[in-house]
mmCIF file of C-alpha atoms and ligand atoms in Angstrom:
data_model
loop_
_atom_site.group_PDB
_atom_site.id
_atom_site.type_symbol
_atom_site.label_atom_id
_atom_site.label_comp_id
_atom_site.label_asym_id
_atom_site.label_seq_id
_atom_site.Cartn_x
_atom_site.Cartn_y
_atom_site.Cartn_z
ATOM 1 C CA UNK U 1 42.254 121.757 83.373
ATOM 2 C CA UNK U 2 39.558 124.281 83.072
ATOM 3 C CA UNK U 3 37.074 124.492 80.323
ATOM 4 C CA UNK U 4 38.918 127.458 78.693
ATOM 5 C CA UNK U 5 41.936 125.485 78.260
ATOM 6 C CA UNK U 6 40.408 122.377 76.740
ATOM 7 C CA UNK U 7 37.772 124.076 74.600
ATOM 8 C CA UNK U 8 38.117 123.848 70.806
ATOM 9 C CA UNK U 9 39.393 127.216 69.666
ATOM 10 C CA UNK U 10 37.776 129.057 67.405
ATOM 11 C CA UNK U 11 39.469 130.204 64.012
ATOM 12 C CA UNK U 12 38.801 132.816 61.264
ATOM 13 C CA UNK U 13 41.195 132.001 58.044
ATOM 14 C CA UNK U 14 41.666 134.890 55.813
ATOM 15 C CA UNK U 15 42.702 133.738 52.015
ATOM 16 C CA UNK U 16 42.652 135.275 48.619
ATOM 17 C CA UNK U 17 43.766 132.548 46.576
ATOM 18 C CA UNK U 18 44.155 128.695 46.073
ATOM 19 C CA UNK U 19 43.865 127.724 49.805
ATOM 20 C CA UNK U 20 46.071 125.210 50.173
ATOM 21 C CA UNK U 21 47.078 126.409 53.756
ATOM 22 C CA UNK U 22 43.203 126.500 54.509
ATOM 23 C CA UNK U 23 43.099 122.916 53.499
ATOM 24 C CA UNK U 24 45.846 121.849 55.638
ATOM 25 C CA UNK U 25 43.890 123.489 58.718
ATOM 26 C CA UNK U 26 40.858 121.649 57.373
ATOM 27 C CA UNK U 27 42.964 118.429 57.666
ATOM 28 C CA UNK U 28 44.185 119.429 60.968
ATOM 29 C CA UNK U 29 41.044 119.877 62.451
ATOM 30 C CA UNK U 30 39.308 116.814 60.990
ATOM 31 C CA UNK U 31 42.099 114.631 62.412
ATOM 32 C CA UNK U 32 42.571 115.980 65.458
ATOM 33 C CA UNK U 33 46.264 117.508 65.686
ATOM 34 C CA UNK U 34 44.772 120.810 65.620
ATOM 35 C CA UNK U 35 41.942 121.093 68.415
ATOM 36 C CA UNK U 36 40.048 124.064 66.603
ATOM 37 C CA UNK U 37 37.279 124.835 64.543
ATOM 38 C CA UNK U 38 37.320 126.998 61.563
ATOM 39 C CA UNK U 39 34.197 129.640 62.433
ATOM 40 C CA UNK U 40 34.741 131.330 59.053
ATOM 41 C CA UNK U 41 36.906 131.845 55.839
ATOM 42 C CA UNK U 42 36.965 135.152 54.586
ATOM 43 C CA UNK U 43 38.493 136.063 51.161
ATOM 44 C CA UNK U 44 39.278 139.820 49.662
ATOM 45 C CA UNK U 45 38.531 137.736 46.135
ATOM 46 C CA UNK U 46 35.681 136.314 45.023
ATOM 47 C CA UNK U 47 37.690 133.868 42.546
ATOM 48 C CA UNK U 48 39.594 132.361 45.145
ATOM 49 C CA UNK U 49 39.754 128.834 44.946
ATOM 50 C CA UNK U 50 39.605 128.468 48.576
ATOM 51 C CA UNK U 51 36.103 129.533 48.948
ATOM 52 C CA UNK U 52 35.166 126.344 47.171
ATOM 53 C CA UNK U 53 37.079 123.954 49.771
ATOM 54 C CA UNK U 54 35.254 125.960 52.844
ATOM 55 C CA UNK U 55 31.911 125.758 50.991
ATOM 56 C CA UNK U 56 32.488 121.825 50.384
ATOM 57 C CA UNK U 57 33.327 121.382 54.070
ATOM 58 C CA UNK U 58 30.308 123.343 55.098
ATOM 59 C CA UNK U 59 32.270 126.111 56.638
ATOM 60 C CA UNK U 60 30.924 129.487 56.563
ATOM 61 C CA UNK U 61 32.771 131.518 53.610
ATOM 62 C CA UNK U 62 32.540 135.356 53.112
ATOM 63 C CA UNK U 63 33.828 137.358 50.094
ATOM 64 C CA UNK U 64 34.523 141.092 51.434
ATOM 65 C CA UNK U 65 35.638 142.585 47.996
ATOM 66 C CA UNK U 66 38.484 145.314 48.645
ATOM 67 C CA UNK U 67 37.591 147.117 45.552
ATOM 68 C CA UNK U 68 34.417 148.318 47.115
ATOM 69 C CA UNK U 69 35.740 150.229 49.762
ATOM 70 C CA UNK U 70 37.010 153.852 49.311
ATOM 71 C CA UNK U 71 40.273 153.434 51.587
ATOM 72 C CA UNK U 72 42.345 150.432 52.991
ATOM 73 C CA UNK U 73 41.180 151.548 56.523
ATOM 74 C CA UNK U 74 37.570 151.025 55.627
ATOM 75 C CA UNK U 75 37.786 147.579 54.305
ATOM 76 C CA UNK U 76 39.896 146.698 57.097
ATOM 77 C CA UNK U 77 37.712 148.325 59.447
ATOM 78 C CA UNK U 78 34.493 146.103 57.854
ATOM 79 C CA UNK U 79 37.113 143.281 57.656
ATOM 80 C CA UNK U 80 37.590 143.426 61.546
ATOM 81 C CA UNK U 81 34.177 143.734 62.087
ATOM 82 C CA UNK U 82 33.227 140.748 60.280
ATOM 83 C CA UNK U 83 35.954 138.621 61.982
ATOM 84 C CA UNK U 84 34.893 139.833 65.446
ATOM 85 C CA UNK U 85 31.404 138.743 64.572
ATOM 86 C CA UNK U 86 32.814 135.074 64.682
ATOM 87 C CA UNK U 87 34.358 135.600 68.011
ATOM 88 C CA UNK U 88 37.569 133.912 67.204
ATOM 89 C CA UNK U 89 40.442 133.092 69.549
ATOM 90 C CA UNK U 90 43.085 132.962 66.352
ATOM 91 C CA UNK U 91 43.071 134.725 62.692
ATOM 92 C CA UNK U 92 45.131 133.068 60.216
ATOM 93 C CA UNK U 93 46.252 134.758 57.188
ATOM 94 C CA UNK U 94 46.794 131.992 54.730
ATOM 95 C CA UNK U 95 47.941 133.557 51.321
ATOM 96 C CA UNK U 96 45.682 136.628 52.208
ATOM 97 C CA UNK U 97 47.362 139.487 49.823
ATOM 98 C CA UNK U 98 46.308 142.550 51.402
ATOM 99 C CA UNK U 99 48.677 144.929 53.289
ATOM 100 C CA UNK U 100 46.848 145.680 56.767
ATOM 101 C CA UNK U 101 46.629 148.764 58.468
ATOM 102 C CA UNK U 102 48.054 149.423 62.107
ATOM 103 C CA UNK U 103 44.589 150.033 63.395
ATOM 104 C CA UNK U 104 43.801 146.095 62.395
ATOM 105 C CA UNK U 105 46.992 144.621 63.365
ATOM 106 C CA UNK U 106 46.480 146.525 66.604
ATOM 107 C CA UNK U 107 42.469 145.359 67.162
ATOM 108 C CA UNK U 108 44.055 141.627 66.544
ATOM 109 C CA UNK U 109 47.615 141.907 67.842
ATOM 110 C CA UNK U 110 48.698 138.634 69.744
ATOM 111 C CA UNK U 111 45.835 136.290 67.879
ATOM 112 C CA UNK U 112 47.195 137.118 64.618
ATOM 113 C CA UNK U 113 49.665 134.882 62.539
ATOM 114 C CA UNK U 114 50.505 134.665 58.980
ATOM 115 C CA UNK U 115 52.859 132.501 56.890
ATOM 116 C CA UNK U 116 55.375 133.632 54.627
ATOM 117 C CA UNK U 117 57.216 131.974 52.069
ATOM 118 C CA UNK U 118 60.878 132.618 52.787
ATOM 119 C CA UNK U 119 63.192 132.287 56.065
ATOM 120 C CA UNK U 120 62.212 136.035 57.321
ATOM 121 C CA UNK U 121 63.877 138.030 57.644
ATOM 122 C CA UNK U 122 65.471 137.328 54.374
ATOM 123 C CA UNK U 123 63.032 138.279 51.556
ATOM 124 C CA UNK U 124 59.962 139.818 52.850
ATOM 125 C CA UNK U 125 57.336 140.999 50.430
ATOM 126 C CA UNK U 126 56.904 138.963 47.095
ATOM 127 C CA UNK U 127 58.760 136.836 44.450
ATOM 128 C CA UNK U 128 60.581 135.115 47.544
ATOM 129 C CA UNK U 129 61.613 131.820 45.745
ATOM 130 C CA UNK U 130 63.255 133.431 42.675
ATOM 131 C CA UNK U 131 64.988 135.863 45.000
ATOM 132 C CA UNK U 132 66.445 133.139 46.842
ATOM 133 C CA UNK U 133 67.587 131.293 43.809
ATOM 134 C CA UNK U 134 69.066 134.578 42.296
ATOM 135 C CA UNK U 135 71.019 135.184 45.347
ATOM 136 C CA UNK U 136 72.443 131.745 45.077
ATOM 137 C CA UNK U 137 70.711 130.517 48.357
ATOM 138 C CA UNK U 138 71.545 126.978 49.277
ATOM 139 C CA UNK U 139 67.953 126.713 51.448
ATOM 140 C CA UNK U 140 64.835 128.343 51.485
ATOM 141 C CA UNK U 141 61.713 127.676 53.611
ATOM 142 C CA UNK U 142 58.705 129.408 55.321
ATOM 143 C CA UNK U 143 58.321 131.264 58.159
ATOM 144 C CA UNK U 144 55.274 131.624 60.574
ATOM 145 C CA UNK U 145 54.940 134.680 62.446
ATOM 146 C CA UNK U 146 52.937 136.839 64.621
ATOM 147 C CA UNK U 147 51.833 139.894 62.285
ATOM 148 C CA UNK U 148 53.036 143.459 63.587
ATOM 149 C CA UNK U 149 52.326 146.422 61.734
ATOM 150 C CA UNK U 150 55.865 146.174 59.658
ATOM 151 C CA UNK U 151 54.997 144.022 56.693
ATOM 152 C CA UNK U 152 56.342 140.410 57.185
ATOM 153 C CA UNK U 153 57.970 141.915 60.177
ATOM 154 C CA UNK U 154 56.685 140.093 63.155
ATOM 155 C CA UNK U 155 58.339 137.843 65.420
ATOM 156 C CA UNK U 156 59.032 134.457 64.000
ATOM 157 C CA UNK U 157 57.343 131.382 65.921
ATOM 158 C CA UNK U 158 58.512 128.235 63.228
ATOM 159 C CA UNK U 159 60.540 128.020 60.231
ATOM 160 C CA UNK U 160 60.942 125.252 57.940
ATOM 161 C CA UNK U 161 64.109 124.842 55.892
ATOM 162 C CA UNK U 162 64.221 122.993 52.866
ATOM 163 C CA UNK U 163 67.228 122.788 50.433
ATOM 164 C CA UNK U 164 67.618 124.359 47.031
ATOM 165 C CA UNK U 165 68.908 122.512 44.326
ATOM 166 C CA UNK U 166 70.843 123.678 41.093
ATOM 167 C CA UNK U 167 68.027 122.986 38.911
ATOM 168 C CA UNK U 168 65.094 124.342 40.354
ATOM 169 C CA UNK U 169 62.960 127.021 39.000
ATOM 170 C CA UNK U 170 60.634 129.006 41.065
ATOM 171 C CA UNK U 171 57.955 126.901 40.719
ATOM 172 C CA UNK U 172 59.608 123.999 41.745
ATOM 173 C CA UNK U 173 60.990 125.683 45.014
ATOM 174 C CA UNK U 174 57.679 127.374 45.629
ATOM 175 C CA UNK U 175 55.863 123.632 45.453
ATOM 176 C CA UNK U 176 58.848 122.287 47.851
ATOM 177 C CA UNK U 177 58.337 125.034 50.599
ATOM 178 C CA UNK U 178 54.425 124.905 50.305
ATOM 179 C CA UNK U 179 54.559 121.053 51.250
ATOM 180 C CA UNK U 180 56.145 122.386 54.205
ATOM 181 C CA UNK U 181 54.239 125.476 55.182
ATOM 182 C CA UNK U 182 51.316 122.739 55.248
ATOM 183 C CA UNK U 183 53.104 121.180 58.355
ATOM 184 C CA UNK U 184 54.290 123.984 60.384
ATOM 185 C CA UNK U 185 51.295 126.408 60.086
ATOM 186 C CA UNK U 186 48.677 124.207 61.760
ATOM 187 C CA UNK U 187 51.491 123.037 64.279
ATOM 188 C CA UNK U 188 52.017 126.557 65.386
ATOM 189 C CA UNK U 189 48.401 127.283 65.831
ATOM 190 C CA UNK U 190 48.231 124.160 67.730
ATOM 191 C CA UNK U 191 50.656 125.458 70.062
ATOM 192 C CA UNK U 192 48.462 128.658 70.126
ATOM 193 C CA UNK U 193 45.305 126.548 71.081
ATOM 194 C CA UNK U 194 47.080 125.070 73.737
ATOM 195 C CA UNK U 195 47.949 128.107 75.260
ATOM 196 C CA UNK U 196 51.500 127.265 74.860
ATOM 197 C CA UNK U 197 52.176 130.249 72.589
ATOM 198 C CA UNK U 198 52.521 133.702 73.350
ATOM 199 C CA UNK U 199 53.435 137.296 71.852
ATOM 200 C CA UNK U 200 54.665 139.168 74.650
ATOM 201 C CA UNK U 201 55.461 142.824 74.331
ATOM 202 C CA UNK U 202 57.041 141.710 70.948
ATOM 203 C CA UNK U 203 58.859 138.606 72.022
ATOM 204 C CA UNK U 204 57.379 134.968 71.291
ATOM 205 C CA UNK U 205 56.937 132.675 74.347
ATOM 206 C CA UNK U 206 56.594 129.268 73.812
ATOM 207 C CA UNK U 207 56.027 127.360 77.188
ATOM 208 C CA UNK U 208 57.374 130.465 78.775
ATOM 209 C CA UNK U 209 60.343 130.277 76.887
ATOM 210 C CA UNK U 210 61.676 133.152 74.826
ATOM 211 C CA UNK U 211 62.203 131.790 71.260
ATOM 212 C CA UNK U 212 65.079 132.769 69.229
ATOM 213 C CA UNK U 213 65.120 135.142 66.261
ATOM 214 C CA UNK U 214 63.835 132.690 63.531
ATOM 215 C CA UNK U 215 61.343 130.613 66.052
ATOM 216 C CA UNK U 216 61.497 127.286 66.458
ATOM 217 C CA UNK U 217 63.432 125.672 63.570
ATOM 218 C CA UNK U 218 61.920 122.268 61.720
ATOM 219 C CA UNK U 219 64.749 121.311 59.377
ATOM 220 C CA UNK U 220 63.359 118.833 56.662
ATOM 221 C CA UNK U 221 65.958 116.578 54.955
ATOM 222 C CA UNK U 222 65.059 115.789 51.307
ATOM 223 C CA UNK U 223 66.552 113.895 48.553
ATOM 224 C CA UNK U 224 66.967 115.252 45.318
HETATM 225 C C1 LIG A 1 51.614 130.558 50.234
HETATM 226 O O1 LIG A 1 52.944 130.511 49.811
HETATM 227 C C2 LIG A 1 51.795 131.372 51.897
HETATM 228 O O2 LIG A 1 53.171 131.126 52.145
HETATM 229 C C3 LIG A 1 51.835 132.866 51.178
HETATM 230 O O3 LIG A 1 50.667 132.650 50.178
HETATM 231 C C4 LIG A 1 51.070 131.577 49.499
HETATM 232 C C5 LIG A 1 49.339 130.857 49.540
HETATM 233 O O4 LIG A 1 49.185 129.677 49.271
HETATM 234 N N1 LIG A 1 51.514 133.873 51.920
HETATM 235 P P1 LIG A 1 47.772 128.931 49.386
HETATM 236 O O5 LIG A 1 46.490 130.152 49.013
HETATM 237 O O6 LIG A 1 47.464 128.583 50.761
HETATM 238 O O7 LIG A 1 47.624 127.584 48.607
#
């Protein structure tokens, strides 16, 4: 294998909040299930708890406050420059609560991933768990996808499905889904880091095979 295929890939992780998905990447890197290093964590919010997680682990962490920029485009351009200064192979959106402009998305196209707490294409946007409960759905889940200019609309890489039980509140369901986000997101990143995963003209290929619409489905069986 060439050096290029075995070296640890560099990740930049963008957050806005608690950073439990960031933590799952830190843990996966530490235990070796993800052959990567987190080169930097960037938050658009100074209050993001995930910054503490990064600082405690000695990972460079930066706040870029979007309210200090006159436009979305200028914020995205500055964000892109900071990301590029860390030369990442892959950029991970982990609860980054900003809509990104097409120039930003195109700058990192094919190496920009997001996780969304629904079984996309169902429930793009916010309040996904409540919407699934209100609709009477029997299952919910999370989707890791490549980011394209369409909000939560990029092609799926992997989904985890969990059951919805009758007495579930949005909070209970969110916690159940989050547990499996922490499994599938580092997994998708590892496929990318191994060179097995690519975005090819809008399609996702894993080991050169075209993935179905929802990506790889990881079904989690749970007891109540
Ligand atoms: C997760 O539910 C993720 O799917 C969504 O935002 C939440 C972030 O949680 N995009 P955390 O900050 O990683 O704990």
